[in-house]
Amino acid sequence: MKKITTPLNKNIIKSLKAGDEVLLSGIIYTARDQAHKKIVELIKNNKKMPFDLNGQVIYYCGPTATPKGKVIGSCGPTTANRMDGFVEPLLKTGVIAMIGKGGRARFVKDIIRKYKAIYFIAPSGCGALLAKKVLSKKLVGFKYLGPEAIYELQVKDFPLVVAIDSKGNDIYGKKGQGARVRGQERKEKR
Amino acid sequence: MNLRKEIEAGVAQANFVLRSDVLCLLKKAYSAEKNSKAKKALGWILDNAAIAKEEKIAICQDTGLPVIFIDVGKDVEISSSIVKDIEDAVACGYMNNYLRPSIVDPLRRGKSSYHGAISHVHFLANIKGMKITIFPKGFGSENKSRLKMFNPTAKVEEIEDFIINSVKEAGPASCPPFVIGVGVGGTSDCALLLAKRALLGKIDKPNKDKFSNDLEMRLLKKINALGIGPMGFGGRCTALAVKVKTASTHIAGLPVGVNISCHALRSASIDIKNV
């Protein structure tokens, strides 16, 4: 089990391979559907970002409300492929890693390879377990979006698996999106 | 009995405590799993359920679009205002338990709220009293719902292929291992509603209808042979169970609805004897 800490640099990312299990500590930023739409609008119009995207990790997540006495509520990953169309502008602006759940379109793998970025998956449907790995939560942008706002999370030993590495290798096989059918992978290797 | 309080408690129960039948099948899947990554994923899921229950944190941050089934028995007289009262109590339960406001206007989007649950009121001659079921339906899996209107002469194998393909398309992103709800018959809307209802019965118990039970067993075997597995890591368990419900249909048709649930299949029911 590899332990990695933010800020992630290109060397750390290069050393990680699809299928590797890692524990991430440091700062990550939540952003899902509507926040992505807004960020890309801001990029297009050359407007100021709510936070500096350069070198950052984006977590596709919309947490529940925060229960009394807790740092954060349930906070697992959401389906990543809904954000596929937003990946390139974000990586171009300097985002270096994404965390979500599920496979991604083929073109996303090409973009990840182009920018030498990385896509991790977090335990899906395990938002209570992941809440225990969050040390602090701070609102940094788009407050009116409620659970879809951007939050800065400080995490410790956040469990992740590398789903697409910087070379474009994908644990879900060439199809990415679909099921990994038994025997299919062997066929692909031939 | 204070209906409002009972419903708020039901909202908490559904979102914090994983159903015992689901937990039972998850534990079985964990014991049977040989693939180390898939076993680890199942371990996370079981740990998550324990933490959620202990700490009263939602099992999943997607606390769903609450679907409310209000089944009214033959001995009950109710006023139509009870539906709004129940919906208000569910919204309050969501807010007071720090769950996620995930409901928005479909076209304008904008700020999400706790109001807008989907209620189904059914008057049933075969039950007494009233049963209110709160079913938080997460959209990672709801987005993978499928409907197909088959020809009445279609073979059962064609229907099976359609269901298996629906699961294949759902893939790793919809939080496998799944529970697959299947509705066969009725009209298009009825087939999808049956598929959703199928998720509410005990999933660790066999179907009393032999034909449906055989279909469920065959489908489960074929779905688990897909090898998607927990979090898409492969292994033996892509689905925990398949549940089929049927209704009479038209001589010209054969609607089949598929409603997939993620591994966090959550619901809670409140039985009211004296209304």
Short mmCIF file of C-alpha atoms in Angstrom, two decimals:
data_model
loop_
_atom_site.label_atom_id
_atom_site.label_comp_id
_atom_site.label_asym_id
_atom_site.label_seq_id
_atom_site.Cartn_x
_atom_site.Cartn_y
_atom_site.Cartn_z
CA MET A 1 0.00 0.00 0.00
CA LYS A 2 1.53 3.30 -1.16
CA LYS A 3 1.03 6.47 0.84
CA ILE A 4 0.93 9.71 -1.12
CA THR A 5 0.55 13.32 0.01
CA THR A 6 -0.61 16.44 -1.81
CA PRO A 7 0.59 18.48 -3.62
CA LEU A 8 1.04 15.60 -6.08
CA ASN A 9 3.86 16.13 -8.54
CA LYS A 10 4.40 14.54 -11.94
CA ASN A 11 6.93 12.06 -10.48
CA ILE A 12 4.49 10.67 -7.91
CA ILE A 13 1.80 10.38 -10.56
CA LYS A 14 4.16 8.71 -13.03
CA SER A 15 5.07 6.10 -10.41
CA LEU A 16 1.45 4.97 -9.95
CA LYS A 17 0.02 2.19 -12.11
CA ALA A 18 -3.58 1.22 -12.84
CA GLY A 19 -4.73 -1.14 -10.07
CA ASP A 20 -2.39 0.28 -7.39
CA GLU A 21 -4.01 0.86 -4.02
CA VAL A 22 -3.00 4.11 -2.36
CA LEU A 23 -3.76 6.14 0.75
CA LEU A 24 -3.97 9.85 -0.02
CA SER A 25 -3.37 12.58 2.55
CA GLY A 26 -3.60 16.33 2.09
CA ILE A 27 -5.96 18.70 0.29
CA ILE A 28 -8.63 17.78 -2.26
CA TYR A 29 -11.49 19.87 -3.73
CA THR A 30 -15.05 18.62 -4.25
CA ALA A 31 -16.71 19.48 -7.55
CA ARG A 32 -19.48 17.67 -9.41
CA ASP A 33 -21.89 18.38 -12.28
CA GLN A 34 -22.98 21.99 -11.76
CA ALA A 35 -19.62 23.14 -10.30
CA HIS A 36 -17.89 21.73 -13.39
CA LYS A 37 -20.28 23.61 -15.66
CA LYS A 38 -19.52 26.83 -13.75
CA ILE A 39 -15.74 26.30 -13.70
CA VAL A 40 -15.65 25.71 -17.45
CA GLU A 41 -17.73 28.88 -18.00
CA LEU A 42 -15.24 30.83 -15.87
CA ILE A 43 -12.30 29.37 -17.82
CA LYS A 44 -13.95 30.32 -21.15
CA ASN A 45 -14.56 33.88 -19.99
CA ASN A 46 -11.13 34.26 -18.38
CA LYS A 47 -12.73 34.94 -14.99
CA LYS A 48 -11.19 34.40 -11.56
CA MET A 49 -11.52 30.86 -10.13
CA PRO A 50 -12.78 30.23 -6.59
CA PHE A 51 -9.47 28.42 -6.00
CA ASP A 52 -6.20 27.90 -7.86
CA LEU A 53 -6.69 24.75 -9.95
CA ASN A 54 -3.00 24.31 -10.69
CA GLY A 55 -1.68 21.00 -9.37
CA GLN A 56 -4.91 20.20 -7.53
CA VAL A 57 -6.96 17.05 -6.99
CA ILE A 58 -10.68 17.20 -7.87
CA TYR A 59 -13.07 14.90 -6.00
CA TYR A 60 -16.41 14.20 -7.70
CA CYS A 61 -18.50 14.41 -4.55
CA GLY A 62 -21.56 16.12 -3.12
CA PRO A 63 -21.62 15.44 0.63
CA THR A 64 -24.71 15.33 2.83
CA ALA A 65 -25.29 18.11 5.35
CA THR A 66 -22.81 18.04 8.24
CA PRO A 67 -24.25 16.41 11.39
CA LYS A 68 -23.79 18.29 14.67
CA GLY A 69 -20.36 17.69 16.18
CA LYS A 70 -18.92 16.17 13.00
CA VAL A 71 -16.47 17.52 10.43
CA ILE A 72 -18.47 16.30 7.43
CA GLY A 73 -21.39 14.03 6.62
CA SER A 74 -21.42 11.08 4.26
CA CYS A 75 -19.05 11.91 1.39
CA GLY A 76 -18.48 9.14 -1.15
CA PRO A 77 -17.67 9.55 -4.84
CA THR A 78 -20.26 10.17 -7.58
CA THR A 79 -20.29 8.70 -11.11
CA ALA A 80 -17.28 10.12 -12.95
CA ASN A 81 -18.40 9.70 -16.54
CA ARG A 82 -20.93 12.53 -16.20
CA MET A 83 -17.91 14.83 -15.93
CA ASP A 84 -16.13 13.36 -18.99
CA GLY A 85 -16.89 16.35 -21.20
CA PHE A 86 -15.31 18.73 -18.67
CA VAL A 87 -12.01 16.89 -18.17
CA GLU A 88 -9.90 18.57 -20.85
CA PRO A 89 -10.48 22.23 -19.89
CA LEU A 90 -9.78 21.38 -16.23
CA LEU A 91 -6.58 19.44 -16.94
CA LYS A 92 -5.46 22.22 -19.30
CA THR A 93 -5.84 24.69 -16.43
CA GLY A 94 -3.59 22.53 -14.26
CA VAL A 95 -5.75 19.98 -12.44
CA ILE A 96 -3.57 16.92 -11.99
CA ALA A 97 -5.82 14.23 -10.53
CA MET A 98 -9.49 13.23 -10.33
CA ILE A 99 -11.30 11.00 -7.86
CA GLY A 100 -14.66 9.41 -8.66
CA LYS A 101 -16.36 6.11 -9.30
CA GLY A 102 -16.77 3.93 -12.39
CA GLY A 103 -15.19 3.84 -15.82
CA ARG A 104 -14.68 6.68 -18.27
CA ALA A 105 -15.07 7.24 -21.99
CA ARG A 106 -12.17 6.29 -24.19
CA PHE A 107 -11.37 9.90 -25.11
CA VAL A 108 -10.84 10.69 -21.41
CA LYS A 109 -8.01 8.15 -21.29
CA ASP A 110 -6.34 9.92 -24.21
CA ILE A 111 -6.69 13.27 -22.45
CA ILE A 112 -5.29 11.82 -19.21
CA ARG A 113 -2.30 10.46 -21.13
CA LYS A 114 -1.81 13.78 -22.93
CA TYR A 115 -1.66 15.77 -19.67
CA LYS A 116 0.06 12.98 -17.67
CA ALA A 117 -2.74 13.16 -15.13
CA ILE A 118 -4.41 10.37 -13.15
CA TYR A 119 -7.90 9.12 -12.29
CA PHE A 120 -8.53 7.37 -8.97
CA ILE A 121 -11.62 5.58 -7.74
CA ALA A 122 -12.71 5.75 -4.10
CA PRO A 123 -14.87 3.11 -2.33
CA SER A 124 -18.27 3.72 -3.91
CA GLY A 125 -21.36 3.81 -1.73
CA CYS A 126 -19.09 4.05 1.32
CA GLY A 127 -19.64 7.69 2.28
CA ALA A 128 -19.76 7.00 6.03
CA LEU A 129 -16.40 5.20 5.97
CA LEU A 130 -14.83 8.00 3.92
CA ALA A 131 -16.22 10.69 6.26
CA LYS A 132 -13.89 9.24 8.94
CA LYS A 133 -10.89 10.11 6.72
CA VAL A 134 -11.76 13.81 6.45
CA LEU A 135 -10.09 16.13 8.96
CA SER A 136 -11.63 19.42 7.84
CA LYS A 137 -14.09 20.89 5.34
CA LYS A 138 -14.13 24.48 4.10
CA LEU A 139 -16.46 26.12 1.58
CA VAL A 140 -14.44 27.78 -1.19
CA GLY A 141 -16.91 28.51 -3.97
CA PHE A 142 -20.44 28.46 -5.45
CA LYS A 143 -22.12 28.44 -2.03
CA TYR A 144 -25.59 28.66 -3.63
CA LEU A 145 -25.08 25.18 -5.09
CA GLY A 146 -25.40 23.66 -1.60
CA PRO A 147 -24.13 20.06 -1.73
CA GLU A 148 -22.76 20.75 -5.22
CA ALA A 149 -20.62 23.69 -4.03
CA ILE A 150 -16.83 23.46 -3.98
CA TYR A 151 -15.41 22.38 -0.63
CA GLU A 152 -11.77 22.12 0.30
CA LEU A 153 -11.27 18.89 2.23
CA GLN A 154 -8.24 17.98 4.26
CA VAL A 155 -8.02 14.18 4.23
CA LYS A 156 -5.86 11.59 5.93
CA ASP A 157 -5.25 8.12 4.48
CA PHE A 158 -8.14 8.44 2.04
CA PRO A 159 -8.33 4.97 0.39
CA LEU A 160 -8.08 5.02 -3.41
CA VAL A 161 -7.37 2.71 -6.31
CA VAL A 162 -5.70 3.95 -9.49
CA ALA A 163 -8.29 3.40 -12.25
CA ILE A 164 -6.54 5.19 -15.14
CA ASP A 165 -2.82 5.89 -14.85
CA SER A 166 -0.79 8.61 -16.59
CA LYS A 167 -0.07 6.26 -19.49
CA GLY A 168 -3.79 5.76 -20.11
CA ASN A 169 -3.96 2.19 -18.73
CA ASP A 170 -7.44 1.46 -17.40
CA ILE A 171 -8.40 -1.16 -14.80
CA TYR A 172 -11.76 -1.52 -16.52
CA GLY A 173 -10.13 -2.63 -19.77
CA LYS A 174 -10.26 -1.08 -23.19
CA LYS A 175 -14.00 -0.47 -23.14
CA GLY A 176 -13.81 1.49 -19.89
CA GLN A 177 -17.51 2.03 -19.58
CA GLY A 178 -18.70 -1.51 -19.87
CA ALA A 179 -18.45 -4.65 -17.87
CA ARG A 180 -15.27 -6.60 -17.65
CA VAL A 181 -16.45 -9.81 -19.19
CA ARG A 182 -14.52 -12.90 -18.25
CA GLY A 183 -12.10 -13.92 -20.96
CA GLN A 184 -12.42 -10.63 -22.76
CA GLU A 185 -9.24 -9.20 -21.32
CA ARG A 186 -7.24 -12.18 -22.42
CA LYS A 187 -8.61 -11.79 -25.91
CA GLU A 188 -7.62 -8.13 -25.92
CA LYS A 189 -4.04 -8.92 -24.96
CA ARG A 190 -3.54 -11.24 -27.91
CA MET B 1 -49.09 7.21 17.61
CA ASN B 2 -47.45 10.34 16.29
CA LEU B 3 -47.26 9.73 12.53
CA ARG B 4 -44.86 12.60 11.90
CA LYS B 5 -42.35 11.31 14.46
CA GLU B 6 -42.67 7.74 13.16
CA ILE B 7 -41.97 8.89 9.61
CA GLU B 8 -38.97 10.97 10.65
CA ALA B 9 -37.63 7.92 12.49
CA GLY B 10 -38.27 5.85 9.34
CA VAL B 11 -36.22 8.30 7.28
CA ALA B 12 -33.33 7.92 9.75
CA GLN B 13 -33.67 4.13 9.83
CA ALA B 14 -33.65 3.86 6.02
CA ASN B 15 -30.60 6.08 5.60
CA PHE B 16 -28.46 5.00 8.57
CA VAL B 17 -29.20 1.29 8.97
CA LEU B 18 -28.68 -1.06 6.06
CA ARG B 19 -31.56 -3.54 5.65
CA SER B 20 -30.89 -6.84 7.41
CA ASP B 21 -31.63 -8.92 4.27
CA VAL B 22 -29.14 -6.84 2.25
CA LEU B 23 -26.53 -7.07 5.00
CA CYS B 24 -27.01 -10.85 5.20
CA LEU B 25 -26.34 -11.32 1.45
CA LEU B 26 -23.36 -8.92 1.57
CA LYS B 27 -21.80 -10.97 4.38
CA LYS B 28 -22.36 -14.18 2.40
CA ALA B 29 -20.76 -12.57 -0.67
CA TYR B 30 -17.78 -11.47 1.45
CA SER B 31 -17.22 -15.01 2.77
CA ALA B 32 -17.50 -16.57 -0.70
CA GLU B 33 -15.23 -14.07 -2.49
CA LYS B 34 -11.82 -15.31 -3.64
CA ASN B 35 -10.70 -12.25 -5.68
CA SER B 36 -8.66 -10.16 -3.21
CA LYS B 37 -9.62 -6.72 -4.61
CA ALA B 38 -13.32 -7.65 -4.76
CA LYS B 39 -13.12 -8.99 -1.19
CA LYS B 40 -11.52 -5.76 -0.06
CA ALA B 41 -14.35 -3.76 -1.68
CA LEU B 42 -16.96 -5.92 0.08
CA GLY B 43 -15.05 -5.36 3.32
CA TRP B 44 -15.28 -1.59 2.79
CA ILE B 45 -19.02 -1.90 2.17
CA LEU B 46 -19.53 -3.89 5.40
CA ASP B 47 -17.33 -1.50 7.43
CA ASN B 48 -19.26 1.41 5.95
CA ALA B 49 -22.59 -0.09 7.06
CA ALA B 50 -21.26 -0.54 10.60
CA ILE B 51 -19.93 3.04 10.80
CA ALA B 52 -23.17 4.50 9.38
CA LYS B 53 -25.28 2.67 11.98
CA GLU B 54 -22.98 3.45 14.89
CA GLU B 55 -22.39 7.12 14.10
CA LYS B 56 -25.73 7.96 12.46
CA ILE B 57 -24.07 9.07 9.23
CA ALA B 58 -25.84 8.33 5.95
CA ILE B 59 -24.78 5.00 4.41
CA CYS B 60 -24.29 6.90 1.15
CA GLN B 61 -24.06 10.66 0.51
CA ASP B 62 -26.65 10.13 -2.21
CA THR B 63 -29.59 9.94 0.15
CA GLY B 64 -31.66 9.64 -2.97
CA LEU B 65 -34.88 10.94 -4.30
CA PRO B 66 -37.21 9.67 -1.57
CA VAL B 67 -39.86 7.40 -3.07
CA ILE B 68 -42.81 6.87 -0.73
CA PHE B 69 -45.17 3.94 -1.08
CA ILE B 70 -48.42 4.47 0.80
CA ASP B 71 -50.39 1.22 0.84
CA VAL B 72 -53.89 1.65 2.23
CA GLY B 73 -55.84 -1.40 3.41
CA LYS B 74 -59.54 -2.11 3.09
CA ASP B 75 -60.39 -1.10 6.66
CA VAL B 76 -58.85 2.36 6.40
CA GLU B 77 -60.48 5.66 5.58
CA ILE B 78 -58.07 8.49 4.97
CA SER B 79 -58.21 12.07 3.86
CA SER B 80 -56.22 13.05 0.76
CA SER B 81 -54.30 15.60 2.85
CA ILE B 82 -52.42 12.71 4.50
CA VAL B 83 -50.20 12.42 1.41
CA LYS B 84 -48.92 15.97 1.82
CA ASP B 85 -48.52 15.42 5.58
CA ILE B 86 -46.39 12.33 4.90
CA GLU B 87 -44.30 14.12 2.27
CA ASP B 88 -43.72 17.04 4.64
CA ALA B 89 -42.66 14.65 7.40
CA VAL B 90 -40.21 12.94 5.04
CA ALA B 91 -38.71 16.32 4.05
CA CYS B 92 -38.38 17.23 7.76
CA GLY B 93 -36.80 13.86 8.49
CA TYR B 94 -34.24 14.49 5.77
CA MET B 95 -33.42 17.96 7.09
CA ASN B 96 -33.32 17.02 10.79
CA ASN B 97 -31.05 14.04 10.10
CA TYR B 98 -28.57 16.12 8.05
CA LEU B 99 -29.24 14.18 4.87
CA ARG B 100 -28.61 15.63 1.42
CA PRO B 101 -31.09 17.94 -0.29
CA SER B 102 -30.84 16.39 -3.75
CA ILE B 103 -34.10 17.57 -5.35
CA VAL B 104 -34.16 20.25 -8.08
CA ASP B 105 -36.37 21.61 -10.85
CA PRO B 106 -35.56 19.36 -13.84
CA LEU B 107 -34.95 22.13 -16.39
CA ARG B 108 -33.99 25.17 -14.34
CA ARG B 109 -31.83 23.07 -11.93
CA GLY B 110 -30.63 25.71 -9.39
CA LYS B 111 -30.65 25.30 -5.61
CA SER B 112 -31.56 21.81 -4.42
CA SER B 113 -34.14 21.21 -1.71
CA TYR B 114 -35.67 18.53 0.51
CA HIS B 115 -39.13 18.89 -1.07
CA GLY B 116 -40.39 16.87 -4.02
CA ALA B 117 -40.55 13.23 -2.92
CA ILE B 118 -42.33 10.82 -5.27
CA SER B 119 -45.43 9.27 -3.66
CA HIS B 120 -47.39 6.27 -4.84
CA VAL B 121 -50.72 5.73 -3.10
CA HIS B 122 -52.27 2.32 -3.59
CA PHE B 123 -55.53 1.03 -2.16
CA LEU B 124 -55.16 -2.68 -1.58
CA ALA B 125 -57.97 -5.09 -0.74
CA ASN B 126 -55.64 -7.76 0.64
CA ILE B 127 -54.10 -5.80 3.53
CA LYS B 128 -55.38 -4.26 6.74
CA GLY B 129 -54.23 -0.95 8.17
CA MET B 130 -51.74 1.22 6.37
CA LYS B 131 -48.12 0.68 5.42
CA ILE B 132 -45.81 3.58 4.59
CA THR B 133 -42.48 2.68 2.99
CA ILE B 134 -39.68 5.20 2.58
CA PHE B 135 -37.31 4.22 -0.19
CA PRO B 136 -34.34 6.59 -0.75
CA LYS B 137 -33.44 5.86 -4.37
CA GLY B 138 -29.91 6.85 -5.33
CA PHE B 139 -29.47 8.06 -8.89
CA GLY B 140 -26.16 6.38 -9.73
CA SER B 141 -28.26 3.26 -10.21
CA GLU B 142 -31.63 4.89 -11.03
CA ASN B 143 -30.00 6.43 -14.13
CA LYS B 144 -29.55 2.88 -15.46
CA SER B 145 -33.28 2.04 -15.45
CA ARG B 146 -34.47 0.41 -18.66
CA LEU B 147 -37.83 -0.27 -20.32
CA LYS B 148 -38.48 -2.42 -23.36
CA MET B 149 -41.79 -3.20 -24.98
CA PHE B 150 -41.37 -6.76 -26.30
CA ASN B 151 -43.56 -8.49 -28.85
CA PRO B 152 -45.98 -10.83 -27.11
CA THR B 153 -44.38 -13.74 -28.98
CA ALA B 154 -40.89 -12.96 -27.59
CA LYS B 155 -39.04 -15.84 -25.98
CA VAL B 156 -38.11 -15.73 -22.29
CA GLU B 157 -34.44 -15.91 -23.39
CA GLU B 158 -34.81 -12.57 -25.22
CA ILE B 159 -36.15 -10.99 -22.04
CA GLU B 160 -33.26 -12.48 -20.05
CA ASP B 161 -30.74 -11.04 -22.54
CA PHE B 162 -32.32 -7.59 -22.22
CA ILE B 163 -32.08 -7.70 -18.42
CA ILE B 164 -28.48 -8.97 -18.49
CA ASN B 165 -27.52 -6.26 -20.97
CA SER B 166 -29.08 -3.62 -18.73
CA VAL B 167 -26.79 -4.80 -15.91
CA LYS B 168 -23.78 -4.83 -18.24
CA GLU B 169 -24.50 -1.25 -19.29
CA ALA B 170 -24.87 -0.18 -15.66
CA GLY B 171 -21.30 -1.44 -15.12
CA PRO B 172 -18.88 -0.49 -12.33
CA ALA B 173 -20.13 3.10 -11.87
CA SER B 174 -23.55 2.18 -10.46
CA CYS B 175 -22.12 0.62 -7.29
CA PRO B 176 -22.23 -3.15 -7.74
CA PRO B 177 -23.01 -5.63 -6.26
CA PHE B 178 -26.51 -4.69 -7.40
CA VAL B 179 -29.99 -5.80 -6.55
CA ILE B 180 -31.98 -6.09 -9.78
CA GLY B 181 -35.70 -5.29 -9.76
CA VAL B 182 -37.63 -6.59 -12.76
CA GLY B 183 -41.25 -5.78 -13.63
CA VAL B 184 -42.97 -7.83 -16.33
CA GLY B 185 -46.40 -7.00 -17.73
CA GLY B 186 -48.97 -4.25 -17.26
CA THR B 187 -48.38 -1.03 -19.18
CA SER B 188 -45.01 0.74 -19.61
CA ASP B 189 -45.43 2.76 -16.39
CA CYS B 190 -46.72 -0.29 -14.52
CA ALA B 191 -43.72 -2.44 -15.54
CA LEU B 192 -41.26 0.13 -14.18
CA LEU B 193 -43.25 0.57 -10.98
CA LEU B 194 -43.34 -3.21 -10.47
CA ALA B 195 -39.56 -3.29 -10.98
CA LYS B 196 -39.16 -0.70 -8.23
CA ARG B 197 -41.58 -2.50 -5.92
CA ALA B 198 -39.63 -5.73 -6.50
CA LEU B 199 -36.71 -4.12 -4.61
CA LEU B 200 -38.82 -3.68 -1.50
CA GLY B 201 -39.48 -7.34 -0.68
CA LYS B 202 -37.06 -9.51 1.31
CA ILE B 203 -34.25 -10.14 -1.15
CA ASP B 204 -32.86 -13.12 0.78
CA LYS B 205 -36.12 -15.08 0.48
CA PRO B 206 -37.21 -17.11 -2.57
CA ASN B 207 -40.06 -15.88 -4.77
CA LYS B 208 -43.30 -17.73 -3.96
CA ASP B 209 -44.16 -17.94 -7.64
CA LYS B 210 -42.16 -20.87 -9.02
CA PHE B 211 -41.92 -19.54 -12.59
CA SER B 212 -40.61 -16.17 -11.36
CA ASN B 213 -38.28 -17.84 -8.85
CA ASP B 214 -36.69 -20.00 -11.57
CA LEU B 215 -36.27 -16.90 -13.75
CA GLU B 216 -34.64 -15.03 -10.83
CA MET B 217 -32.19 -17.89 -10.20
CA ARG B 218 -31.22 -18.19 -13.88
CA LEU B 219 -30.74 -14.43 -14.19
CA LEU B 220 -28.65 -14.22 -11.01
CA LYS B 221 -26.31 -16.93 -12.25
CA LYS B 222 -25.87 -15.29 -15.66
CA ILE B 223 -25.41 -11.80 -14.16
CA ASN B 224 -22.76 -13.05 -11.76
CA ALA B 225 -20.98 -14.71 -14.69
CA LEU B 226 -20.48 -11.19 -16.14
CA GLY B 227 -17.67 -10.76 -13.65
CA ILE B 228 -18.18 -7.03 -13.04
CA GLY B 229 -17.99 -7.57 -9.28
CA PRO B 230 -17.89 -5.16 -6.32
CA MET B 231 -16.71 -1.71 -7.50
CA GLY B 232 -16.04 -3.33 -10.88
CA PHE B 233 -13.04 -5.28 -9.50
CA GLY B 234 -14.27 -8.62 -10.86
CA GLY B 235 -15.03 -11.65 -8.71
CA ARG B 236 -18.11 -13.70 -8.10
CA CYS B 237 -20.69 -11.18 -7.01
CA THR B 238 -22.09 -8.67 -9.51
CA ALA B 239 -25.61 -8.93 -8.10
CA LEU B 240 -26.81 -9.95 -4.65
CA ALA B 241 -30.27 -10.87 -5.92
CA VAL B 242 -32.72 -10.55 -8.79
CA LYS B 243 -36.37 -9.97 -7.90
CA VAL B 244 -39.19 -10.32 -10.41
CA LYS B 245 -42.77 -9.05 -10.15
CA THR B 246 -45.43 -9.67 -12.77
CA ALA B 247 -48.84 -8.24 -13.70
CA SER B 248 -51.40 -9.11 -16.37
CA THR B 249 -50.84 -7.36 -19.66
CA HIS B 250 -52.39 -6.82 -23.12
CA ILE B 251 -52.52 -9.54 -25.80
CA ALA B 252 -50.47 -7.27 -28.07
CA GLY B 253 -47.67 -6.51 -25.62
CA LEU B 254 -45.04 -7.60 -23.13
CA PRO B 255 -43.51 -4.65 -21.26
CA VAL B 256 -40.35 -5.33 -19.25
CA GLY B 257 -38.95 -2.76 -16.82
CA VAL B 258 -35.58 -2.99 -15.07
CA ASN B 259 -34.83 -0.96 -11.95
CA ILE B 260 -31.35 -1.42 -10.57
CA SER B 261 -30.36 -0.75 -6.97
CA CYS B 262 -26.80 -0.20 -5.83
CA HIS B 263 -25.44 -2.32 -2.95
CA ALA B 264 -26.83 0.28 -0.55
CA LEU B 265 -30.45 -0.85 -1.02
CA ARG B 266 -32.22 1.16 1.66
CA SER B 267 -35.83 1.29 2.79
CA ALA B 268 -37.90 1.40 5.97
CA SER B 269 -41.59 0.70 6.52
CA ILE B 270 -44.05 1.94 9.10
CA ASP B 271 -47.05 -0.27 9.79
CA ILE B 272 -50.08 1.50 11.14
CA LYS B 273 -52.80 -0.69 12.59
CA ASN B 274 -55.28 1.94 13.76
CA VAL B 275 -55.56 4.96 11.55
#
